[in-house]
Tab-separated table of C-alpha atoms in Angstrom:
chain	number	residue	atom	x	y	z
W	93	MET	CA	245.730	47.706	31.224
W	94	LYS	CA	243.268	47.518	28.283
W	95	THR	CA	242.629	51.111	27.093
W	96	TYR	CA	239.505	52.600	25.017
W	97	GLN	CA	241.746	56.306	23.249
W	98	THR	CA	240.506	55.659	20.083
W	99	SER	CA	236.789	54.028	20.644
W	100	ASP	CA	233.710	56.518	19.863
W	101	LYS	CA	231.810	54.445	21.902
W	102	LEU	CA	230.541	56.259	25.318
W	103	GLU	CA	230.814	53.570	27.337
W	104	ASP	CA	234.856	52.777	26.411
W	105	GLN	CA	234.779	56.677	27.032
W	106	VAL	CA	233.446	56.650	30.301
W	107	LEU	CA	235.622	53.409	31.600
W	108	GLU	CA	239.448	55.143	30.769
W	109	ALA	CA	238.284	58.089	32.239
W	110	ILE	CA	237.704	56.132	35.110
W	111	VAL	CA	240.729	53.952	35.295
W	112	LYS	CA	242.997	57.262	34.200
W	113	VAL	CA	241.506	58.537	37.925
W	114	VAL	CA	240.874	55.697	39.566
W	115	GLY	CA	243.495	53.550	38.978
W	116	PRO	CA	243.203	49.662	38.151
W	117	SER	CA	240.196	47.456	39.685
W	118	PRO	CA	238.387	46.517	40.837
W	119	VAL	CA	237.189	49.209	42.508
W	120	LYS	CA	234.190	49.541	44.762
W	121	LEU	CA	231.391	52.425	44.092
W	122	HIS	CA	232.589	53.124	48.287
W	123	GLU	CA	233.814	51.419	50.934
W	124	PRO	CA	235.138	52.751	54.339
W	125	THR	CA	238.635	53.167	55.422
W	126	PHE	CA	240.487	52.505	58.976
W	127	ASP	CA	244.097	54.315	59.006
W	128	GLY	CA	243.709	56.496	62.509
W	129	ASN	CA	242.613	55.458	66.092
W	130	GLU	CA	239.890	53.008	65.010
W	131	TRP	CA	242.054	49.238	66.907
W	132	ASN	CA	243.048	51.982	69.646
W	133	TYR	CA	239.287	53.280	69.945
W	134	VAL	CA	237.912	49.974	70.351
W	135	LYS	CA	239.968	47.771	72.111
W	136	GLU	CA	239.760	50.474	74.810
W	137	CYS	CA	235.792	49.618	74.938
W	138	LEU	CA	236.667	45.485	74.758
W	139	ASP	CA	238.863	46.008	77.392
W	140	SER	CA	236.988	47.732	79.666
W	141	THR	CA	233.623	45.280	79.264
W	142	TYR	CA	230.974	48.402	77.488
W	143	VAL	CA	230.192	47.435	74.412
W	144	SER	CA	226.387	48.141	74.910
W	145	SER	CA	224.559	50.998	74.983
W	146	VAL	CA	225.839	52.459	77.955
W	147	GLY	CA	229.848	53.949	77.720
W	148	LYS	CA	232.673	56.720	77.651
W	149	PHE	CA	232.286	56.630	74.124
W	150	VAL	CA	228.529	57.302	73.385
W	151	ASP	CA	228.812	60.483	75.197
W	152	LYS	CA	231.617	61.001	73.063
W	153	PHE	CA	230.596	61.472	70.229
W	154	GLU	CA	227.342	62.751	70.784
W	155	SER	CA	229.626	65.853	71.618
W	156	ASP	CA	232.135	65.565	69.478
W	157	LEU	CA	229.086	66.043	66.837
W	158	VAL	CA	227.710	68.299	68.334
W	159	ASP	CA	231.540	70.325	67.738
W	160	PHE	CA	231.374	68.859	64.345
W	161	THR	CA	227.917	70.108	63.081
W	162	GLY	CA	227.049	73.255	65.366
W	163	ALA	CA	223.966	71.273	66.953
W	164	LYS	CA	223.064	71.700	70.262
W	165	TYR	CA	222.854	67.728	71.021
W	166	ALA	CA	223.060	65.315	69.791
W	167	ILE	CA	221.884	61.786	70.101
W	168	SER	CA	223.462	59.074	68.927
W	169	VAL	CA	221.025	55.608	67.615
W	170	VAL	CA	221.000	52.139	66.027
W	171	SER	CA	221.067	53.713	62.518
W	172	GLY	CA	219.667	56.628	60.164
W	173	THR	CA	216.094	55.657	59.687
W	174	ALA	CA	215.828	54.851	63.176
W	175	ALA	CA	217.244	58.385	64.158
W	176	LEU	CA	214.171	59.665	61.118
W	177	HIS	CA	211.611	57.672	62.796
W	178	ILE	CA	211.512	59.034	66.522
W	179	ALA	CA	212.487	62.816	64.349
W	180	LEU	CA	208.827	62.134	62.897
W	181	LYS	CA	207.627	61.104	66.106
W	182	LEU	CA	208.580	64.091	68.265
W	183	SER	CA	207.687	66.451	65.392
W	184	GLY	CA	203.642	65.102	65.700
W	185	VAL	CA	203.633	62.945	63.050
W	186	VAL	CA	200.872	59.950	63.842
W	187	GLU	CA	199.057	57.702	62.446
W	188	ASN	CA	196.410	58.718	59.249
W	189	ASP	CA	199.454	61.696	58.376
W	190	GLU	CA	201.287	62.618	55.059
W	191	VAL	CA	205.192	63.872	55.295
W	192	LEU	CA	206.300	65.291	52.136
W	193	VAL	CA	209.149	63.495	51.138
W	194	PRO	CA	211.263	63.162	47.682
W	195	ALA	CA	210.642	60.765	45.093
W	196	LEU	CA	214.757	60.372	44.049
W	197	THR	CA	215.636	58.945	47.265
W	198	PHE	CA	216.834	55.974	49.721
W	199	VAL	CA	214.093	54.000	50.493
W	200	ALA	CA	214.347	54.571	54.223
W	201	THR	CA	212.725	58.251	54.361
W	202	ALA	CA	209.382	56.880	53.151
W	203	ASN	CA	209.867	53.243	55.622
W	204	ALA	CA	210.206	56.146	58.425
W	205	VAL	CA	207.222	57.387	57.847
W	206	THR	CA	205.626	54.030	57.626
W	207	TYR	CA	207.152	53.748	61.278
W	208	CYS	CA	203.964	56.098	62.234
W	209	ASN	CA	201.382	54.919	60.206
W	210	ALA	CA	201.578	57.681	58.675
W	211	VAL	CA	200.987	58.136	54.389
W	212	PRO	CA	204.216	59.097	52.019
W	213	HIS	CA	203.828	61.754	49.773
W	214	PHE	CA	206.172	62.184	47.449
W	215	VAL	CA	207.742	65.477	45.864
W	216	ASP	CA	209.587	66.760	42.777
W	217	SER	CA	213.345	67.254	43.048
W	218	GLU	CA	215.285	70.031	40.966
W	219	GLU	CA	218.237	69.496	38.535
W	220	ASN	CA	220.515	71.392	40.288
W	221	THR	CA	220.325	69.602	43.753
W	222	LEU	CA	219.209	67.215	42.588
W	223	GLY	CA	216.773	67.260	45.883
W	224	MET	CA	213.023	68.743	46.967
W	225	ASP	CA	212.268	71.479	44.286
W	226	ALA	CA	211.004	74.703	47.174
W	227	GLU	CA	209.271	76.980	43.825
W	228	LYS	CA	207.340	73.348	42.349
W	229	LEU	CA	206.506	71.877	45.856
W	230	ARG	CA	205.087	75.927	46.544
W	231	GLU	CA	202.853	75.846	43.435
W	232	TYR	CA	201.921	71.988	44.073
W	233	LEU	CA	200.878	72.923	47.651
W	234	LYS	CA	198.990	76.450	46.430
W	235	ASN	CA	196.909	74.231	44.633
W	236	ILE	CA	195.769	71.146	46.691
W	237	THR	CA	195.549	72.554	50.443
W	238	LYS	CA	193.635	75.023	52.936
W	239	GLN	CA	194.651	75.631	56.000
W	240	LYS	CA	192.380	74.973	58.976
W	241	ASN	CA	192.748	75.684	62.438
W	242	GLY	CA	197.191	76.285	61.851
W	243	LEU	CA	197.255	73.065	60.459
W	244	CYS	CA	197.584	72.246	55.895
W	245	ILE	CA	194.728	69.964	55.013
W	246	ASN	CA	194.977	67.624	51.861
W	247	ILE	CA	191.782	69.104	49.609
W	248	SER	CA	191.493	65.481	48.565
W	249	THR	CA	192.564	63.540	51.206
W	250	GLY	CA	190.888	65.351	54.175
W	251	ARG	CA	194.788	64.416	55.528
W	252	VAL	CA	196.924	67.290	57.322
W	253	ILE	CA	200.595	67.732	55.772
W	254	ARG	CA	202.631	67.221	59.329
W	255	ALA	CA	206.120	67.301	58.264
W	256	MET	CA	208.515	67.404	55.117
W	257	VAL	CA	211.422	65.879	54.992
W	258	PRO	CA	214.229	66.902	51.983
W	259	MET	CA	217.214	64.999	51.427
W	260	HIS	CA	220.628	65.875	50.448
W	261	THR	CA	221.280	63.790	47.431
W	262	PHE	CA	224.593	62.096	48.309
W	263	GLY	CA	225.738	65.053	49.797
W	264	HIS	CA	224.866	68.031	47.813
W	265	PRO	CA	222.650	70.472	49.769
W	266	VAL	CA	218.995	71.123	48.812
W	267	ASN	CA	217.601	74.524	48.284
W	268	ILE	CA	217.263	74.956	52.692
W	269	ASP	CA	216.254	79.049	52.138
W	270	GLY	CA	213.305	77.498	49.805
W	271	LEU	CA	211.966	74.588	51.313
W	272	ILE	CA	212.355	76.567	55.255
W	273	ALA	CA	209.682	78.755	53.490
W	274	VAL	CA	207.577	76.797	52.645
W	275	SER	CA	207.528	75.232	55.787
W	276	LYS	CA	206.504	78.373	57.568
W	277	ASP	CA	204.030	79.909	54.718
W	278	PHE	CA	202.366	76.572	54.797
W	279	ASN	CA	202.816	75.185	58.486
W	280	ILE	CA	204.548	71.859	57.615
W	281	GLU	CA	207.580	70.617	59.615
W	282	LEU	CA	210.931	70.218	58.156
W	283	ILE	CA	212.529	67.644	59.137
W	284	GLU	CA	216.112	67.177	57.525
W	285	ASP	CA	217.058	63.916	56.541
W	286	ALA	CA	221.711	64.163	56.455
W	287	ALA	CA	221.940	60.369	56.335
W	288	GLU	CA	224.564	61.357	53.222
W	289	SER	CA	225.282	64.977	53.968
W	290	LEU	CA	227.995	65.011	57.045
W	291	GLY	CA	230.266	67.391	56.302
W	292	SER	CA	228.687	69.682	54.089
W	293	TYR	CA	227.258	73.202	53.942
W	294	TYR	CA	224.877	75.495	53.036
W	295	GLN	CA	225.922	79.482	53.398
W	296	GLY	CA	228.419	78.192	55.421
W	297	LYS	CA	225.345	76.095	58.197
W	298	HIS	CA	226.151	72.735	58.596
W	299	THR	CA	223.794	70.441	56.967
W	300	GLY	CA	220.896	68.765	59.112
W	301	THR	CA	220.844	72.338	60.803
W	302	PHE	CA	218.359	73.496	59.943
W	303	GLY	CA	214.351	72.155	60.355
W	304	GLN	CA	213.755	70.824	64.260
W	305	PHE	CA	215.265	67.782	63.928
W	306	GLY	CA	218.168	66.743	61.300
W	307	THR	CA	219.771	62.876	60.701
W	308	LEU	CA	222.999	61.479	59.783
W	309	SER	CA	223.499	58.373	58.819
W	310	PHE	CA	227.191	55.956	59.712
W	311	ASN	CA	226.451	53.390	57.809
W	312	GLY	CA	229.291	51.564	56.320
W	313	ASN	CA	229.248	52.966	52.408
W	314	LYS	CA	228.718	56.080	55.202
W	315	ILE	CA	231.645	59.260	54.786
W	316	ILE	CA	232.323	57.766	58.279
W	317	THR	CA	231.221	54.947	59.787
W	318	THR	CA	230.049	53.383	63.129
W	319	GLY	CA	229.241	50.165	61.752
W	320	GLY	CA	225.391	50.452	61.863
W	321	GLY	CA	224.403	53.994	63.144
W	322	GLY	CA	222.793	56.804	63.161
W	323	ALA	CA	222.140	60.371	64.619
W	324	ILE	CA	219.480	63.051	65.879
W	325	LEU	CA	220.709	66.932	65.505
W	326	THR	CA	218.180	69.202	67.055
W	327	ASN	CA	218.831	72.446	69.224
W	328	ASN	CA	215.969	72.312	71.458
W	329	GLU	CA	216.978	71.080	74.511
W	330	SER	CA	213.482	69.336	75.827
W	331	LEU	CA	212.989	67.686	72.436
W	332	ALA	CA	216.681	66.538	73.112
W	333	ARG	CA	216.190	64.616	76.505
W	334	ARG	CA	212.806	63.024	74.574
W	335	ALA	CA	214.613	61.862	72.203
W	336	LYS	CA	217.471	60.227	74.671
W	337	HIS	CA	214.073	58.906	76.879
W	338	ILE	CA	212.401	56.234	74.297
W	339	THR	CA	215.282	55.776	72.417
W	340	THR	CA	216.715	53.895	75.887
W	341	VAL	CA	213.786	52.106	75.801
W	342	ALA	CA	211.948	55.219	78.412
W	343	LYS	CA	213.133	53.358	81.295
W	344	VAL	CA	212.838	55.647	84.245
W	345	PRO	CA	216.630	56.445	85.827
W	346	HIS	CA	217.001	53.690	88.744
W	347	SER	CA	219.936	51.840	90.719
W	348	TRP	CA	218.182	48.496	89.914
W	349	GLU	CA	214.892	49.159	88.893
W	350	PHE	CA	213.428	48.461	85.448
W	351	SER	CA	210.458	51.386	85.338
W	352	HIS	CA	209.566	52.626	82.000
W	353	ASP	CA	206.896	55.021	81.330
W	354	GLU	CA	205.802	55.112	77.858
W	355	ILE	CA	206.598	53.140	75.029
W	356	GLY	CA	209.782	52.987	74.124
W	357	TYR	CA	212.266	52.019	71.372
W	358	ASN	CA	215.748	50.187	71.877
W	359	TYR	CA	217.623	52.279	69.354
W	360	ARG	CA	220.404	53.856	71.921
W	361	MET	CA	224.097	53.363	69.152
W	362	PRO	CA	226.225	50.619	71.392
W	363	ASN	CA	229.255	51.442	72.860
W	364	ILE	CA	231.269	50.107	70.508
W	365	ASN	CA	229.873	51.643	67.565
W	366	ALA	CA	230.909	54.384	68.459
W	367	ALA	CA	234.136	54.057	69.667
W	368	LEU	CA	235.018	53.836	65.452
W	369	GLY	CA	232.773	56.801	65.193
W	370	CYS	CA	235.128	58.984	67.688
W	371	ALA	CA	238.152	57.414	65.448
W	372	GLN	CA	236.325	57.518	62.211
W	373	LEU	CA	235.595	61.425	62.784
W	374	GLU	CA	238.910	62.429	63.518
W	375	GLN	CA	239.649	61.943	60.207
W	376	ILE	CA	236.784	63.511	58.439
W	377	SER	CA	238.474	66.810	57.089
W	378	SER	CA	241.141	64.835	55.996
W	379	LYS	CA	238.289	62.532	53.803
W	380	ILE	CA	236.404	64.855	52.973
W	381	LYS	CA	239.548	67.021	51.145
W	382	PHE	CA	240.053	63.934	49.403
W	383	LYS	CA	236.310	63.452	48.310
W	384	ARG	CA	236.800	67.036	46.550
W	385	ASP	CA	240.261	66.542	44.574
W	386	LEU	CA	238.607	63.662	43.492
W	387	PHE	CA	236.049	65.494	42.433
W	388	LYS	CA	238.524	67.882	40.774
W	389	LYS	CA	240.372	65.005	39.004
W	390	TYR	CA	237.167	63.584	37.410
W	391	LYS	CA	236.321	66.727	36.269
W	392	SER	CA	239.691	67.001	34.250
W	393	GLU	CA	238.852	63.368	33.045
W	394	PHE	CA	235.129	63.364	31.836
W	395	SER	CA	235.255	67.742	30.359
W	396	LYS	CA	236.864	65.504	27.714
W	397	ILE	CA	234.114	63.987	26.129
W	398	ALA	CA	231.177	64.925	24.672
W	399	GLY	CA	227.466	63.825	25.890
W	400	ILE	CA	228.737	63.698	30.055
W	401	LYS	CA	228.709	66.445	32.986
W	402	LEU	CA	230.449	65.363	36.340
W	403	PHE	CA	227.457	66.546	39.381
W	404	GLU	CA	228.863	69.704	40.369
W	405	GLU	CA	227.959	71.547	43.801
W	406	PRO	CA	225.288	73.327	43.912
W	407	GLU	CA	225.866	77.209	44.325
W	408	GLN	CA	226.019	78.788	48.032
W	409	SER	CA	226.622	74.924	49.343
W	410	GLU	CA	230.120	73.704	49.821
W	411	SER	CA	229.474	69.227	49.348
W	412	ASN	CA	230.982	66.235	50.989
W	413	TYR	CA	230.887	65.097	47.317
W	414	TRP	CA	229.724	61.826	48.972
W	415	LEU	CA	228.985	60.176	45.817
W	416	GLN	CA	230.357	61.686	42.319
W	417	SER	CA	227.467	61.460	39.840
W	418	ILE	CA	227.820	62.043	36.060
W	419	ILE	CA	224.812	63.029	33.777
W	420	LEU	CA	224.177	61.526	30.953
W	421	ASP	CA	222.970	64.846	28.279
W	422	LYS	CA	219.301	63.754	27.215
W	423	ASN	CA	220.174	62.425	23.948
W	424	LYS	CA	222.436	59.794	25.391
W	425	LEU	CA	220.224	58.498	27.784
W	426	ASP	CA	220.517	54.859	26.226
W	427	GLN	CA	223.403	54.351	27.717
W	428	ARG	CA	223.178	54.386	30.473
W	429	ASP	CA	222.639	50.959	30.879
W	430	LEU	CA	225.434	50.473	28.410
W	431	ILE	CA	227.812	52.408	31.018
W	432	LEU	CA	227.020	50.058	33.683
W	433	LYS	CA	227.081	47.112	31.835
W	434	SER	CA	230.956	48.147	30.734
W	435	THR	CA	232.459	50.060	34.247
W	436	ASN	CA	231.105	46.867	35.731
W	437	ASP	CA	232.086	44.217	33.526
W	438	ALA	CA	235.622	45.940	33.892
W	439	GLY	CA	235.436	46.327	37.859
W	440	TYR	CA	234.817	49.721	38.756
W	441	MET	CA	231.724	49.694	40.347
W	442	THR	CA	228.617	52.263	39.663
W	443	ARG	CA	225.209	52.052	39.635
W	444	PRO	CA	221.756	54.194	39.011
W	445	ALA	CA	220.030	56.243	40.832
W	446	TRP	CA	217.301	54.111	43.398
W	447	ASN	CA	214.208	53.305	41.817
W	448	LEU	CA	211.749	56.246	42.178
W	449	LEU	CA	210.009	55.152	45.857
W	450	CYS	CA	206.498	55.937	43.533
W	451	ASP	CA	206.846	52.768	41.870
W	452	LEU	CA	208.186	50.752	44.147
W	453	THR	CA	205.510	48.064	45.554
W	454	PRO	CA	205.027	49.430	49.044
W	455	PHE	CA	204.114	53.248	47.492
W	456	SER	CA	202.524	52.723	44.733
W	457	LYS	CA	199.014	54.238	46.136
W	458	SER	CA	201.217	56.975	47.770
W	459	PRO	CA	200.074	60.407	46.500
W	460	ARG	CA	202.584	62.308	44.528
W	461	MET	CA	203.023	65.397	42.707
W	462	ASP	CA	204.843	65.849	38.880
W	463	LEU	CA	207.503	64.109	38.922
W	464	THR	CA	208.760	64.863	35.966
W	465	THR	CA	212.784	66.396	36.544
W	466	SER	CA	212.951	63.014	39.431
W	467	LYS	CA	212.066	60.920	36.339
W	468	SER	CA	214.577	63.126	33.782
W	469	ILE	CA	217.418	61.776	36.488
W	470	PHE	CA	217.055	58.895	37.286
W	471	LEU	CA	217.208	58.153	33.614
W	472	SER	CA	220.532	60.338	33.044
W	473	LEU	CA	222.538	60.277	36.621
W	474	ILE	CA	225.012	57.148	37.133
W	475	ASN	CA	227.726	56.892	40.128
W	476	ILE	CA	230.814	56.293	40.005
W	477	PRO	CA	233.641	54.577	42.691
W	478	SER	CA	233.290	57.907	45.452
W	479	GLY	CA	235.818	56.043	48.169
W	480	SER	CA	237.935	57.843	50.367
W	481	ASN	CA	241.138	55.767	49.481
W	482	ILE	CA	240.902	55.184	45.972
W	483	GLY	CA	243.343	55.924	43.087
W	484	LEU	CA	246.303	55.424	46.632
W	485	ARG	CA	246.550	51.673	44.765
W	486	LYS	CA	247.926	53.404	41.766
């Protein structure tokens, strides 16, 4: 194996640090592991013939999520995007409303807003959490909004700013206290996008349980997976019942008749996916421990390299470290693409943060605040191999 101990090139030093931690290539950025009861539960599901949206594993998975997160109710659905769509809809987001979302997030956050025929309004992030900057947002809203009949109105567009959707970036909790205060002071509903942060805590409380709704994702690259899937978390019983109803195509229960009392969505998670999720959730504590130990190993190696730092969980938080991230110093930004090319060419998958959503064609005309910090994060951050099985092949 080639090493770079004498190289003064930053891309060689980064590659060497990754190799020391994760072992021989190829290594993906993140991939699922199936070393528990997955085969048994999926086989049981197949043997029962209950593979669609009815079956014991759907109920069990929802119950297990409640136990793990501390939310009172969990409704499992086909994707994290579907979960966010329903959460927005049940929070009262309607056509022509504006919804505050970070510019630095996966496109699904803004897509779900558009499913409600609403408008994403892009917000800056902060360096120490990678999530929405509560204080900067507060000052921004003071200048561009007014209150009318208990609603927050964008003065320049005349539209209601109905909700905000902070996202816990790469598993790291945002400053949720600050954002809750902003939401209350400006009469804006708060919905947490906790797609990446299952197993992350802010002041001892699980992410996704602070707002009226929280949403989770169980895509194949998440800390646990159901293949595809998501969930809605809430502490409100009536909203939970309504979420379950409209995600089950709004079908009125009956032994044989097909009666639907409103427009619904075919969003319920299939039993076969939930079976996989039940087995995965049984192992989440060990997966999180592995990831936190992986952070320590990376920190030991990257602390030896000048011009770079490993992103560490914010204060008052406990992160699941879903994706490990390195941050380049401002005088090293021109090295980002060299690092990406060097590591990927060597078989170690790395990637930058998402392109800012305001720069994407569908959202090019959407309102936005000053996004200086988001742009800085985009230019300086690189995600490095983070799976819960890496390093085990050494």
